[in-house]
PDB file of C-alpha atoms in Angstrom:
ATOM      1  CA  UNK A  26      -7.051 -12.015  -9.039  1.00 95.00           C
ATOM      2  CA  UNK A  27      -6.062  -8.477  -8.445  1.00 96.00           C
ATOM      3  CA  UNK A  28      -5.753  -6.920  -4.642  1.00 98.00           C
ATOM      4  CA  UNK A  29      -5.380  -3.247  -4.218  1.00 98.00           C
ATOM      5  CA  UNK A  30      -4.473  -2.229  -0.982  1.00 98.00           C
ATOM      6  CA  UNK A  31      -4.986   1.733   0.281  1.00 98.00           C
ATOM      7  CA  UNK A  32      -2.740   2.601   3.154  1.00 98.00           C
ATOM      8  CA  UNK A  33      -0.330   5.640   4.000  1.00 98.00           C
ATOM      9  CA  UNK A  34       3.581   5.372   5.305  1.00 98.00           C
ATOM     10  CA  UNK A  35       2.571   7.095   8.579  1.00 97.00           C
ATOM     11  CA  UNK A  36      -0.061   4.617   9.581  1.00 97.00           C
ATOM     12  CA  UNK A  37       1.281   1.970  11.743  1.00 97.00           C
ATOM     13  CA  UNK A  38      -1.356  -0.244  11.243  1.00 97.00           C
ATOM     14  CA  UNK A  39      -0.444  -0.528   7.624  1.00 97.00           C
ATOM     15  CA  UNK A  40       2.862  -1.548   8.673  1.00 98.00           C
ATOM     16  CA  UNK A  41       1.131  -4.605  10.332  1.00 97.00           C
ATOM     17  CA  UNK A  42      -1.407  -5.226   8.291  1.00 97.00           C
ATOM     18  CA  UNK A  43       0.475  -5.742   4.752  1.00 98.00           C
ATOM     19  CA  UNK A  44       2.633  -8.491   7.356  1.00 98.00           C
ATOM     20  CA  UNK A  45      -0.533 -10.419   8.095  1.00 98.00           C
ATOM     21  CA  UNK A  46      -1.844 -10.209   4.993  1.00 98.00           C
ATOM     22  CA  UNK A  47       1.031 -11.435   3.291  1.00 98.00           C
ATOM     23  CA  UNK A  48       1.772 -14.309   6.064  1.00 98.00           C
ATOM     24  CA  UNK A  49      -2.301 -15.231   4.357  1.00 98.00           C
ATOM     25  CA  UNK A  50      -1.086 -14.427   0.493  1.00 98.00           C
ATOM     26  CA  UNK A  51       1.653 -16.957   1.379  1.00 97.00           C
ATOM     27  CA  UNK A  52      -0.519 -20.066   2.526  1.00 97.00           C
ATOM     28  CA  UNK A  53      -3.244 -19.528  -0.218  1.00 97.00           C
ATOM     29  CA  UNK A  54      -2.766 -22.105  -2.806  1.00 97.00           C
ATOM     30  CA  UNK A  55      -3.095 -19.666  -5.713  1.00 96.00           C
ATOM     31  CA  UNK A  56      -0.432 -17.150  -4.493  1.00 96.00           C
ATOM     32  CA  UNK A  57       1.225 -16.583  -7.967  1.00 96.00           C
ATOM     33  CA  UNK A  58      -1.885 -16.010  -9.584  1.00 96.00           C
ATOM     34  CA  UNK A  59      -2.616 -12.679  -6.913  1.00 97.00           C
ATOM     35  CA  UNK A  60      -1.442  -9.084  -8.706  1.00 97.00           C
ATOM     36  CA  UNK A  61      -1.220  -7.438  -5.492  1.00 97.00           C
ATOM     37  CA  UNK A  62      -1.152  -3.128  -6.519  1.00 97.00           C
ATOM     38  CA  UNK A  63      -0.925  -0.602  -3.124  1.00 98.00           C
ATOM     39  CA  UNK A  64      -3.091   2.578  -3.259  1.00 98.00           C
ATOM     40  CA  UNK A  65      -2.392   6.136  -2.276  1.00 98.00           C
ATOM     41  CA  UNK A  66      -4.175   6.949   1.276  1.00 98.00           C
ATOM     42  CA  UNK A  67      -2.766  10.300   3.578  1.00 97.00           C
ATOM     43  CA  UNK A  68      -3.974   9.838   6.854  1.00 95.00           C
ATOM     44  CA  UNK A  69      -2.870  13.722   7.496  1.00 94.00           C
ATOM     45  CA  UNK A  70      -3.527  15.598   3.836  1.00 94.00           C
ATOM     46  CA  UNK A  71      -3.255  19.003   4.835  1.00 92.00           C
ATOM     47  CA  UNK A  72      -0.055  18.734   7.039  1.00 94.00           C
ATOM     48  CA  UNK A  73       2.627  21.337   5.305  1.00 94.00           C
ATOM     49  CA  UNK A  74       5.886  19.162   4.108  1.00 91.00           C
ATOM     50  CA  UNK A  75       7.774  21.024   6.057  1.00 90.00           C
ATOM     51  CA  UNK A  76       5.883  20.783   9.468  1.00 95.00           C
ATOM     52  CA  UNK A  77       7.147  17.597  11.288  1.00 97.00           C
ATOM     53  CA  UNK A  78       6.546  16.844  15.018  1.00 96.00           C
ATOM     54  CA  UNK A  79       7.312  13.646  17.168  1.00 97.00           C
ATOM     55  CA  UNK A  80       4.632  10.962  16.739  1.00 97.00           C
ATOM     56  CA  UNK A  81       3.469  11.086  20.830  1.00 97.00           C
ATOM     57  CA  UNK A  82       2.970  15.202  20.560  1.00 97.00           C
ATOM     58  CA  UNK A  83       0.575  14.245  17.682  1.00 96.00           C
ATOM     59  CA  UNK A  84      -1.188  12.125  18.996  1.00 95.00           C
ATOM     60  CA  UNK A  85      -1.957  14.019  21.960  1.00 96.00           C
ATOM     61  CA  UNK A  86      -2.930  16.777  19.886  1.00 94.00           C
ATOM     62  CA  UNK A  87      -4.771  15.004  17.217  1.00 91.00           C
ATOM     63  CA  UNK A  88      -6.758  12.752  19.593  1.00 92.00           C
ATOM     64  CA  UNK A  89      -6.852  14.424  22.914  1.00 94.00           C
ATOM     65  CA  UNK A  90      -5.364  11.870  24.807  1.00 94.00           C
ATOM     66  CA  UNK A  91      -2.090  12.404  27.419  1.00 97.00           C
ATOM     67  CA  UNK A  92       1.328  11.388  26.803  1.00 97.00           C
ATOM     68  CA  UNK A  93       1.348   8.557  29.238  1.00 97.00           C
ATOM     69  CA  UNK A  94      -1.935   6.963  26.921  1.00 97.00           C
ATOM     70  CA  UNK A  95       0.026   7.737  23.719  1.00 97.00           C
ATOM     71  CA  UNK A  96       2.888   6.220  24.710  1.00 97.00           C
ATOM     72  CA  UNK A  97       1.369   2.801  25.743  1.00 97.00           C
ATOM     73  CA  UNK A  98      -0.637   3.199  22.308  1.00 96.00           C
ATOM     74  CA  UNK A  99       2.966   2.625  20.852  1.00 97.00           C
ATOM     75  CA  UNK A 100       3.962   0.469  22.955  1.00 97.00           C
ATOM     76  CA  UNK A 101       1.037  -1.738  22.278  1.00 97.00           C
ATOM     77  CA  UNK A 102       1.781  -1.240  18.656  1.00 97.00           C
ATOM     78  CA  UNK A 103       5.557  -2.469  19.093  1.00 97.00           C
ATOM     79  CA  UNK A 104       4.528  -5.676  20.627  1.00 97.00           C
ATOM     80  CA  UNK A 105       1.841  -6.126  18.016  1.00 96.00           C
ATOM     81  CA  UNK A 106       4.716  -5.813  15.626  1.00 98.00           C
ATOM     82  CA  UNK A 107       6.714  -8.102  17.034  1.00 98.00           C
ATOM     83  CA  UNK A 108       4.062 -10.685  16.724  1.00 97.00           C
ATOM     84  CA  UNK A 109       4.832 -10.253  13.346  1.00 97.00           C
ATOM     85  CA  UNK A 110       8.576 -10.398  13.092  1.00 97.00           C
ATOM     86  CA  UNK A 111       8.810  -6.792  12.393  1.00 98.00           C
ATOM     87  CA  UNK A 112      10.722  -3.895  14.169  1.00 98.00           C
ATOM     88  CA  UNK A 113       9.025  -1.138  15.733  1.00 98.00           C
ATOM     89  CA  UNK A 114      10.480   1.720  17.564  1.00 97.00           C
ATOM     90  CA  UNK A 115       8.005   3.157  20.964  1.00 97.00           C
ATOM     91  CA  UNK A 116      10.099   6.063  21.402  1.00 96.00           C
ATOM     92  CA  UNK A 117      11.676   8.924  19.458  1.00 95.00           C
ATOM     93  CA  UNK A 118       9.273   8.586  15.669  1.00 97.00           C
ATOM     94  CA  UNK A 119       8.257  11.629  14.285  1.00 97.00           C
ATOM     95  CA  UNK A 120       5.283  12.878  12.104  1.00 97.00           C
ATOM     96  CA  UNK A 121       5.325  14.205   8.542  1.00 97.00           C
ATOM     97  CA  UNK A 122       3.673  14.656   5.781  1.00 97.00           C
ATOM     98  CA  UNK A 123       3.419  11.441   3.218  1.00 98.00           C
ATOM     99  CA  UNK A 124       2.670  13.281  -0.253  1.00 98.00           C
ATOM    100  CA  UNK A 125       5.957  12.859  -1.758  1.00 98.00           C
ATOM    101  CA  UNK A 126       5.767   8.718  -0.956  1.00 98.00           C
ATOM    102  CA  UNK A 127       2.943   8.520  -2.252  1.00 98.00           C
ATOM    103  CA  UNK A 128       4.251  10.479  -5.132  1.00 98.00           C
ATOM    104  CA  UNK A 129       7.398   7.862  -5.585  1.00 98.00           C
ATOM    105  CA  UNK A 130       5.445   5.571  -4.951  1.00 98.00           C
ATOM    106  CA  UNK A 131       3.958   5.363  -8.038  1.00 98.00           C
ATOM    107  CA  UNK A 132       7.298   5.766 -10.486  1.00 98.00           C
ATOM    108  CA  UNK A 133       8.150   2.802  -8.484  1.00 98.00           C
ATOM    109  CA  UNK A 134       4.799   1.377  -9.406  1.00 98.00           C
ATOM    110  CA  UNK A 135       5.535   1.738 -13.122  1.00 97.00           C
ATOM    111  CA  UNK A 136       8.810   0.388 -13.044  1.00 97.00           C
ATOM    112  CA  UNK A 137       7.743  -3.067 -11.140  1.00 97.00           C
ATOM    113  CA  UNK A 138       8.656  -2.048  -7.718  1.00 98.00           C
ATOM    114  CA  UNK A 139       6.565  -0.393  -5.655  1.00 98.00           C
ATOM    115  CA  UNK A 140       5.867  -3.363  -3.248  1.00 97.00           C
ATOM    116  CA  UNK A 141      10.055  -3.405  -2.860  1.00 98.00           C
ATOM    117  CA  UNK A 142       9.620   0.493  -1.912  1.00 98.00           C
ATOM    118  CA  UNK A 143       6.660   0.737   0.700  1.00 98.00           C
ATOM    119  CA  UNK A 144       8.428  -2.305   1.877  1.00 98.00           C
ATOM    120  CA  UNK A 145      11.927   0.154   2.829  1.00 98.00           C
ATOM    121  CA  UNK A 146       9.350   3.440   3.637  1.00 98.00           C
ATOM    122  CA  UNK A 147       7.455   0.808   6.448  1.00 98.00           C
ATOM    123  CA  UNK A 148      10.948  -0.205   7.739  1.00 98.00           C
ATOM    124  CA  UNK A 149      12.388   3.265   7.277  1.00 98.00           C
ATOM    125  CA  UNK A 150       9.717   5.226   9.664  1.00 98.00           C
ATOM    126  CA  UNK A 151       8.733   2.432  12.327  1.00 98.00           C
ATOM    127  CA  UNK A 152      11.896   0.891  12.732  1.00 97.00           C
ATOM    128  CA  UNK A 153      15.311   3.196  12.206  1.00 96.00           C
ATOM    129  CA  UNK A 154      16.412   6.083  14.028  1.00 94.00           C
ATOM    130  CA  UNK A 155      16.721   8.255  11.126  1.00 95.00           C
ATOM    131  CA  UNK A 156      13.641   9.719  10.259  1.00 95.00           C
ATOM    132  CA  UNK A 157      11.914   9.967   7.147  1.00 96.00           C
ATOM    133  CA  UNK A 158      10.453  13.273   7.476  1.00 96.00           C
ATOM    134  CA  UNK A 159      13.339  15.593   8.034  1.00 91.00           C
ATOM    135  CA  UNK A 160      16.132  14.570   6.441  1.00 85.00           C
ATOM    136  CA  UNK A 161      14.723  16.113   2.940  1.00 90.00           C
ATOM    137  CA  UNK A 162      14.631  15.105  -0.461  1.00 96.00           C
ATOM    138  CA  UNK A 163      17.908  13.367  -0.232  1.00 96.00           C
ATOM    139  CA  UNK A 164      16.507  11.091   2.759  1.00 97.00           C
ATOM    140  CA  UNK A 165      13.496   9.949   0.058  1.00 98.00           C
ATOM    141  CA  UNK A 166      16.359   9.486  -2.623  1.00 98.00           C
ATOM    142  CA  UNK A 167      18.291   7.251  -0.525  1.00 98.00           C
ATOM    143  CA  UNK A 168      15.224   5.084   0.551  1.00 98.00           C
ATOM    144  CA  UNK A 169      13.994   4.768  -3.649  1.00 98.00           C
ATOM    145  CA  UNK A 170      17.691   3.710  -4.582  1.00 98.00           C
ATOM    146  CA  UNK A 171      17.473   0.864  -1.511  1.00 98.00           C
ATOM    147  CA  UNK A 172      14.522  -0.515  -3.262  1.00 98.00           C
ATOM    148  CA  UNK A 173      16.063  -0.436  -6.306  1.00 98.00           C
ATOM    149  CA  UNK A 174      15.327   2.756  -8.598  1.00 98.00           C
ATOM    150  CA  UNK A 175      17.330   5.316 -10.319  1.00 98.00           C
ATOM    151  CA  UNK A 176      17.986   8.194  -7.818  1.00 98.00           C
ATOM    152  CA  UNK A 177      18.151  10.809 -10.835  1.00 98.00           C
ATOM    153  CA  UNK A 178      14.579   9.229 -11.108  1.00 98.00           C
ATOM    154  CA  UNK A 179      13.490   9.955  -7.961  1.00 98.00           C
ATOM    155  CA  UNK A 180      15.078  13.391  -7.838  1.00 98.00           C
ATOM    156  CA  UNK A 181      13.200  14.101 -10.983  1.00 98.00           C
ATOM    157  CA  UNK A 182      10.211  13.617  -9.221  1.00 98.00           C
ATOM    158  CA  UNK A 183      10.437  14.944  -5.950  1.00 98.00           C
ATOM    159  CA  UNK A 184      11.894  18.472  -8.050  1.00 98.00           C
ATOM    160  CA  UNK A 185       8.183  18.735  -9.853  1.00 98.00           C
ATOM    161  CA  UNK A 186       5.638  18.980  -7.414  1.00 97.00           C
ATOM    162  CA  UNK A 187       2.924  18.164 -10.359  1.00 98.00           C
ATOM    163  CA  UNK A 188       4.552  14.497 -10.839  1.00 98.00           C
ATOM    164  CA  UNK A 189       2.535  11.792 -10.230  1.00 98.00           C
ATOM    165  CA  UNK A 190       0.098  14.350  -8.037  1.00 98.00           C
ATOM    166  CA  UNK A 191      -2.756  13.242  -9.993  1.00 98.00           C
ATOM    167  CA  UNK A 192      -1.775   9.492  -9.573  1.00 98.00           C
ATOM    168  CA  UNK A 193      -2.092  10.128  -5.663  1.00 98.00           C
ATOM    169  CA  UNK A 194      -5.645  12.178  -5.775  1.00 98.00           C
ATOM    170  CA  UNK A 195      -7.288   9.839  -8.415  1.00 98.00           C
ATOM    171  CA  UNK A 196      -6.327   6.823  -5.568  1.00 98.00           C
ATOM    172  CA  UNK A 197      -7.301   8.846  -2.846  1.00 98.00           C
ATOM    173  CA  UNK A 198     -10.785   9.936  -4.674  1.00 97.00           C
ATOM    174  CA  UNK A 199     -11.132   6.267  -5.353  1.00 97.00           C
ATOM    175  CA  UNK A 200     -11.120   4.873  -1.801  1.00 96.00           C
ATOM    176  CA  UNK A 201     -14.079   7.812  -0.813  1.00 95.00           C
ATOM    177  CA  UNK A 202     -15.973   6.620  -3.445  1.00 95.00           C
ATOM    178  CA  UNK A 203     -15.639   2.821  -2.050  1.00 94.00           C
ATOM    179  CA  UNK A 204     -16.636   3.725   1.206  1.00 91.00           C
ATOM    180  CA  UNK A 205     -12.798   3.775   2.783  1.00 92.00           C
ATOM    181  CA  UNK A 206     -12.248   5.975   5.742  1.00 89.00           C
ATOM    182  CA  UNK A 207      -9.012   5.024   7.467  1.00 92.00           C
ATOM    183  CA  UNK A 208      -6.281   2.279   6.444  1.00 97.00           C
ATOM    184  CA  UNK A 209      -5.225  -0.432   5.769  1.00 97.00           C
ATOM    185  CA  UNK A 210      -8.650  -0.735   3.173  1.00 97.00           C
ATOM    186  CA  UNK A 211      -8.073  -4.318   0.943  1.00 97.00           C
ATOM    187  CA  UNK A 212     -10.000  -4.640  -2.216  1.00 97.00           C
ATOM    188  CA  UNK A 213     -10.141  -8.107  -3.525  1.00 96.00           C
ATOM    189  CA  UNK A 214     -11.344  -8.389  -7.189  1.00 94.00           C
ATOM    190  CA  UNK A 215     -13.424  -5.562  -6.660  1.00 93.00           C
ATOM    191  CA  UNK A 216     -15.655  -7.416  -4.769  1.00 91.00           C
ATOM    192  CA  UNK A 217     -14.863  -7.248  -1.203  1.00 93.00           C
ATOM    193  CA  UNK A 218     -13.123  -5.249   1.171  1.00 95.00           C
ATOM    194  CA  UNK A 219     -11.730  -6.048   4.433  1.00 96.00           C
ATOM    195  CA  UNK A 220     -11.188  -2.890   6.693  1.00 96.00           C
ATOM    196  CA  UNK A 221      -7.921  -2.685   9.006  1.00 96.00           C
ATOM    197  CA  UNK A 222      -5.452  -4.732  10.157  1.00 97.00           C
ATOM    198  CA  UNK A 223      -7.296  -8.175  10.345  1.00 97.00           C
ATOM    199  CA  UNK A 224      -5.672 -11.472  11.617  1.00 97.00           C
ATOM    200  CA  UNK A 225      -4.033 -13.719   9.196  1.00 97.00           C
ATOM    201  CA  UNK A 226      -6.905 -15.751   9.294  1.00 97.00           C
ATOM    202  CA  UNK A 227      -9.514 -13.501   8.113  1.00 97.00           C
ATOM    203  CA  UNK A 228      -7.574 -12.392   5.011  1.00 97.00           C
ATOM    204  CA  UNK A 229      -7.084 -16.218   4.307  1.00 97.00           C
ATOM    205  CA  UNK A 230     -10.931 -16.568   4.254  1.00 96.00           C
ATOM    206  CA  UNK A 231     -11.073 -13.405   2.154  1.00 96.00           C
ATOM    207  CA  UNK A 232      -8.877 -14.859  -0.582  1.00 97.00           C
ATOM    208  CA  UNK A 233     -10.453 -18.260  -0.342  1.00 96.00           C
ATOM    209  CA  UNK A 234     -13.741 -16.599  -0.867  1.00 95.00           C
ATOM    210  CA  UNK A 235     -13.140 -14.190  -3.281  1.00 95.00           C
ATOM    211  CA  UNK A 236     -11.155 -16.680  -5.438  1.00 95.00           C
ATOM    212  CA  UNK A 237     -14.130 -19.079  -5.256  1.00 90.00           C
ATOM    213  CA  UNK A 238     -16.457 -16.588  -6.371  1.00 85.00           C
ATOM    214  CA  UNK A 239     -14.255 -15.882  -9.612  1.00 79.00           C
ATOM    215  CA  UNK A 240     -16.773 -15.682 -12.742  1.00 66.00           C
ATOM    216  CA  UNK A 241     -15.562 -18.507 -15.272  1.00 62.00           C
ATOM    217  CA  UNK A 242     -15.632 -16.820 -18.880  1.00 56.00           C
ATOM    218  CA  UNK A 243     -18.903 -17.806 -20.891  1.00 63.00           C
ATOM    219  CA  UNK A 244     -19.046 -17.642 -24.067  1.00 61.00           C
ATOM    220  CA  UNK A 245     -22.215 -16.421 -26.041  1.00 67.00           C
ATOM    221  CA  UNK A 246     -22.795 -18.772 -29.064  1.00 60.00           C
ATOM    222  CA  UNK A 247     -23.249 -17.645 -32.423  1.00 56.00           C
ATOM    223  CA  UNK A 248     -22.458 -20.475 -34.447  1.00 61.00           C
ATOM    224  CA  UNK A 249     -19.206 -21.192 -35.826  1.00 61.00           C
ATOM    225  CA  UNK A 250     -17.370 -18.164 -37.424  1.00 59.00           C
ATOM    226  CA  UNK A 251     -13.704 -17.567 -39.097  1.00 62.00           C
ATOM    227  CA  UNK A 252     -10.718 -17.257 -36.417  1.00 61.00           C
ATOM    228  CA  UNK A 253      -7.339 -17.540 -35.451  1.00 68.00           C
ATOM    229  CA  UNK A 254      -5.351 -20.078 -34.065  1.00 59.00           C
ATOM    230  CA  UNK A 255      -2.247 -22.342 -33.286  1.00 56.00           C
ATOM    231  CA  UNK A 256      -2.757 -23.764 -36.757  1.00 59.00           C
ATOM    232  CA  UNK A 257      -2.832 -20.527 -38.863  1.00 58.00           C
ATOM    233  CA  UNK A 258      -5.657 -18.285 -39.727  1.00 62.00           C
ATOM    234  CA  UNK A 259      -8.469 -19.639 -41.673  1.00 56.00           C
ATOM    235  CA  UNK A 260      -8.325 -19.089 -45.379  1.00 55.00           C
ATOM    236  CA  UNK A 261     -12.053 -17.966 -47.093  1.00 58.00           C
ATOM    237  CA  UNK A 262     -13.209 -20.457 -49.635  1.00 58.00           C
ATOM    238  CA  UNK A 263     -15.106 -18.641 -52.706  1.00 54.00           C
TER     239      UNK A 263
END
């Protein structure tokens, strides 16, 4: 059973969500048997690479709330978080935008470890001091070498703005057409979605169910017919 998850570094319920949903993947009896592939999503597409502000100035902007409602947005977020066992900073993130990620995210992808990469992005934006966003291309470099790639990989891509570019747009075209307006956006066999960052619970009943409903192969009879097989390949008899 395949599940593709959409979600973007910046999004903070993302962070959470891919916790909870792997505290489920853990308890379901068929765990091994789940290909679980993450999906391009920018929560802020037209934000310039180089235009970076701190996380409670956006939000007042973007929302139209004031700093004192931001800030206990974040700081219901942290303890949210914490439920989880993760880290979460409240004060001092900033804003960027995600394209390149997405962008590495996908070499990682094709090299077996893009879940080992969104992994160090989550932990690299909600929960050190460094950011993400303004230390440059070196700062993405460092964080795809933690996870295990080649950093003359990495640089590669980052240098060519066209690499993986499609790989991003296809993903992002691909949650529009399935209805997916905000993140985290799970896709279980291509049969159901679940929509933000649900309890544990609710993504156990999601794999239960969509594991259940799992079409056995049938097979169309014809009669029997030459084929293939542990023993050899049958031989025709004039």
């Amino acid at each position: 059973m395949r599940v593709e998850i959409w979600s973007d570094i910046a999004c903070p319920w993302c962070y959470v969500g891919k916790a909870r949903f792997e505290k489920a993947l853990e308890a379901f009896p068929h765990r091994g048997q789940v290909e679980v592939v993450h999906r391009s999503f920018e929560l802020d597409p037209g934000r310039a690479k180089g235009d970076i502000q701190p996380v409670i100035t956006m939000l007042t902007k973007k929302y139209g709330m004031s700093a004192v409602q931001a800030q206990a947005g974040e700081e219901n977020l942290g303890a949210q978080a914490a439920a989880e066992g993760l880290a979460y900073r409240t004060e001092g993130r900033d804003h960027g935008n995600t394209f390149d990620m997405h962008r590495l995210l996908h070499l990682a992808k094709e090299q077996g470890r893009q879940d080992e990469l969104i992994q160090v992005l989550y932990k690299a934006n909600f929960a050190e001091e460094r950011s993400v966003f303004s230390g440059g291309d070196e700062r993405l470099v460092e964080l795809a070498v933690a996870a295990g790639l080649d950093a003359d990989d990495a640089r590669k891509v980052l240098a060519d703005p066209a690499a993986y570019a499609d790989d991003v747009r296809a993903d992002e075209r691909e949650a529009a057409e399935l209805g997916a307006n905000g993140v985290p956006f799970f896709v279980l066999d291509r049969k159901y979605g679940v929509s933000g960052a649900q309890p544990a619970e609710v993504f156990e009943q999601a794999l239960t169910q969509a594991w259940g409903e799992r079409s056995p192969l049938r097979l169309i009879d014809q009669g029997e017919a030459d084929a293939c097989g542990p023993d050899g390949c049958a031989v025709p008899q004039k």
